[in-house]
Coordinates of C-alpha atoms in Angstrom, one line a residue:
M1 CA 0.0 0.0 0.0
E2 CA 1.4 3.4 -1.1
V3 CA 2.1 5.8 1.8
L4 CA 0.9 9.3 1.0
T5 CA 3.2 12.3 1.6
N6 CA 2.0 15.2 3.8
R7 CA 1.5 17.2 0.6
Q8 CA -0.6 14.5 -1.0
K9 CA -2.7 14.2 2.2
K10 CA -3.3 17.9 2.3
A11 CA -4.3 17.9 -1.4
L12 CA -6.8 15.1 -0.7
E13 CA -8.2 17.0 2.3
T14 CA -8.6 20.2 0.1
R15 CA -10.3 18.2 -2.6
E16 CA -12.8 16.7 -0.1
R17 CA -13.5 20.1 1.4
L18 CA -14.1 21.6 -2.0
L19 CA -16.4 18.7 -2.8
K20 CA -18.5 18.9 0.4
T21 CA -18.7 22.7 0.4
S22 CA -19.7 22.8 -3.3
L23 CA -22.5 20.3 -2.8
D24 CA -23.7 22.1 0.4
L25 CA -23.9 25.4 -1.5
F26 CA -25.6 23.8 -4.5
N27 CA -28.2 22.3 -2.2
K28 CA -28.8 25.5 -0.3
Y29 CA -28.8 28.0 -3.2
G30 CA -29.3 26.0 -6.4
Y31 CA -26.5 24.8 -8.7
E32 CA -27.0 27.7 -11.2
H33 CA -26.8 30.3 -8.5
V34 CA -23.4 29.2 -7.1
S35 CA -20.2 30.4 -8.6
V36 CA -16.7 29.0 -8.3
E37 CA -15.7 32.1 -6.5
Q38 CA -18.3 31.5 -3.8
I39 CA -17.0 28.0 -3.4
T40 CA -13.4 29.0 -3.1
K41 CA -14.2 31.8 -0.7
A42 CA -16.1 29.4 1.6
C43 CA -13.1 27.1 1.5
N44 CA -10.6 29.9 1.8
V45 CA -8.6 28.7 -1.2
S46 CA -7.8 30.3 -4.6
K47 CA -9.7 29.7 -7.9
G48 CA -6.5 28.1 -9.2
T49 CA -6.7 25.5 -6.4
F50 CA -10.3 24.7 -7.3
Y51 CA -9.4 24.2 -11.0
T52 CA -6.5 22.0 -10.0
H53 CA -9.0 19.5 -8.6
F54 CA -12.1 20.1 -10.7
P55 CA -12.2 21.3 -14.4
S56 CA -15.6 22.9 -13.7
K57 CA -18.3 23.1 -11.0
Y58 CA -20.3 20.4 -12.8
D59 CA -17.3 18.1 -12.4
V60 CA -17.9 18.4 -8.6
I61 CA -21.3 16.8 -9.0
L62 CA -19.9 14.1 -11.4
E63 CA -17.2 13.2 -8.9
K64 CA -19.8 12.4 -6.3
F65 CA -22.2 10.8 -8.7
K66 CA -19.6 8.5 -10.3
E67 CA -19.5 6.6 -7.0
L68 CA -22.5 4.9 -8.5
D69 CA -20.3 3.2 -11.1
H70 CA -18.5 1.2 -8.5
F71 CA -21.8 0.2 -7.0
Y72 CA -23.2 -1.0 -10.4
S73 CA -20.1 -3.2 -10.8
T74 CA -20.8 -4.8 -7.5
V75 CA -24.4 -5.4 -8.3
E76 CA -23.6 -7.0 -11.7
K77 CA -21.2 -9.5 -10.1
N78 CA -24.0 -10.7 -7.7
I79 CA -26.6 -11.3 -10.4
D80 CA -27.3 -14.9 -11.4
G81 CA -26.1 -15.3 -15.0
A82 CA -28.8 -17.9 -15.7
L83 CA -31.6 -15.4 -15.2
P84 CA -33.5 -14.0 -18.2
A85 CA -32.2 -10.6 -19.4
S86 CA -35.4 -8.8 -18.4
E87 CA -35.0 -10.1 -14.8
K88 CA -31.4 -9.0 -14.7
I89 CA -32.4 -5.5 -15.8
L90 CA -35.1 -5.3 -13.1
L91 CA -32.7 -6.5 -10.4
V92 CA -30.1 -3.8 -11.4
Y93 CA -32.7 -1.1 -11.4
Q94 CA -34.2 -2.2 -8.1
E95 CA -30.7 -2.1 -6.4
Q96 CA -30.0 1.2 -8.1
M97 CA -33.2 2.8 -6.8
K98 CA -32.5 1.5 -3.2
Y99 CA -29.0 3.0 -3.5
L100 CA -30.3 6.4 -4.7
T101 CA -32.9 6.4 -1.9
N102 CA -30.7 5.3 1.0
V103 CA -27.2 6.6 0.0
V104 CA -27.4 9.3 -2.6
G105 CA -30.6 11.0 -1.5
K106 CA -32.9 13.5 -3.0
D107 CA -30.8 16.6 -2.4
L108 CA -27.9 15.5 -4.6
L109 CA -30.2 14.0 -7.2
R110 CA -32.1 17.3 -7.5
T111 CA -28.8 19.1 -8.0
V112 CA -27.7 16.7 -10.7
Y113 CA -31.0 16.9 -12.6
T114 CA -31.2 20.7 -12.2
A115 CA -27.6 21.1 -13.5
A116 CA -28.3 18.8 -16.4
M117 CA -31.0 21.2 -17.5
T118 CA -28.9 24.4 -17.4
N119 CA -26.9 25.8 -20.3
Q120 CA -23.7 25.5 -18.2
V121 CA -23.5 21.8 -18.9
Q122 CA -22.4 20.2 -22.2
Q123 CA -25.0 18.2 -24.2
D124 CA -23.3 14.9 -23.6
H125 CA -23.6 15.2 -19.8
Y126 CA -23.2 12.4 -17.4
L127 CA -26.9 11.4 -17.2
I128 CA -26.9 10.2 -20.8
N129 CA -23.2 9.4 -21.4
P130 CA -23.1 6.0 -23.1
Q131 CA -19.8 5.2 -21.3
R132 CA -21.5 5.1 -17.9
K133 CA -21.2 1.6 -16.3
I134 CA -25.0 1.3 -15.9
F135 CA -25.5 1.7 -19.7
Q136 CA -22.8 -0.8 -20.5
I137 CA -24.4 -3.3 -18.2
M138 CA -27.8 -2.7 -19.8
N139 CA -26.4 -3.1 -23.3
T140 CA -25.0 -6.5 -22.3
Y141 CA -28.4 -7.6 -21.0
I142 CA -30.2 -6.3 -24.0
E143 CA -27.9 -8.1 -26.4
E144 CA -28.5 -11.3 -24.4
G145 CA -32.2 -10.8 -24.5
I146 CA -32.2 -10.4 -28.3
Q147 CA -29.8 -13.3 -28.9
Q148 CA -31.9 -15.6 -26.7
G149 CA -35.2 -14.5 -28.4
E150 CA -36.6 -12.9 -25.3
F151 CA -36.7 -9.4 -26.8
R152 CA -38.2 -8.3 -30.1
Q153 CA -35.8 -8.4 -33.1
N154 CA -37.4 -5.5 -34.9
I155 CA -36.2 -2.9 -32.3
S156 CA -32.5 -2.0 -32.3
I157 CA -30.3 -2.3 -29.3
P158 CA -29.8 1.5 -29.1
N159 CA -33.6 2.1 -29.2
I160 CA -34.3 -0.5 -26.5
Q161 CA -31.6 1.0 -24.4
A162 CA -33.1 4.5 -24.8
I163 CA -36.5 3.2 -23.8
I164 CA -35.1 1.5 -20.7
Q165 CA -33.0 4.6 -19.8
R166 CA -36.2 6.7 -19.9
C167 CA -37.8 4.3 -17.4
M168 CA -35.1 5.1 -15.0
R169 CA -35.0 8.9 -15.5
A170 CA -38.8 9.2 -15.5
N171 CA -39.1 7.3 -12.2
V172 CA -36.3 9.2 -10.5
Y173 CA -37.9 12.5 -11.6
D174 CA -41.3 11.4 -10.2
W175 CA -39.6 10.5 -6.9
L176 CA -38.0 13.9 -6.8
I177 CA -41.3 15.8 -7.1
H178 CA -43.4 13.5 -4.9
S179 CA -43.6 13.3 -1.2
E180 CA -41.7 10.8 0.9
D181 CA -44.4 8.1 0.5
F182 CA -43.2 7.5 -3.1
D183 CA -41.4 4.2 -2.9
L184 CA -38.8 4.6 -5.7
A185 CA -37.7 0.9 -5.9
S186 CA -41.3 -0.4 -6.0
E187 CA -42.5 2.2 -8.5
M188 CA -39.5 1.6 -10.7
S189 CA -40.1 -2.2 -10.7
Q190 CA -43.8 -1.9 -11.6
F191 CA -43.2 0.6 -14.4
T192 CA -40.2 -1.1 -15.9
K193 CA -41.9 -4.5 -15.9
I194 CA -44.7 -3.1 -18.0
V195 CA -42.2 -1.6 -20.4
L196 CA -40.1 -4.7 -20.6
N197 CA -43.2 -6.8 -21.3
G198 CA -43.9 -4.6 -24.3
L199 CA -40.3 -5.2 -25.6
K200 CA -40.6 -9.0 -25.4
S201 CA -41.0 -11.1 -28.5
N202 CA -44.3 -12.9 -29.1
K203 CA -42.9 -16.4 -29.2

């Protein structure tokens, strides 16, 4: 195990402070109303220090949100390979929704969705980036479903993936605007089952 120098430890501490302070400010004032200058003043560091750690303020959000990728990899490893593709997709989504509810929380998700709708974020933002682990996993399951005759052959893999992605985003959005009695994992499961049934072949 590599031992960090004092300078490296201090850099990590600064990065974590910038991350936490940024997210706190985004949650309090709204992503679009917080500047890099406000973040650096609150942390008592220079703008140059901020940009050493994060290319932009949106990258602060991505840094936190990308923790999900490690979680998806863990979920994938624990799924029975013998299950039908549709059941694998449901299991991944159910675990994802539990994680979003219990670990990520509404505040951060609201910030991510709000930031995605501002003109300060590039079009190919994280929510729809095809390189995300969740989408790579879904692609694998969709390909399996088509090859095994579970899913319809007349809909392309990208189109099926787009439909399934919209299930996820639509349910998360509903969760964000509903009261606490909205069970995200349960609602996601019901909604996605209906959509997946519509994608299945009539064999």
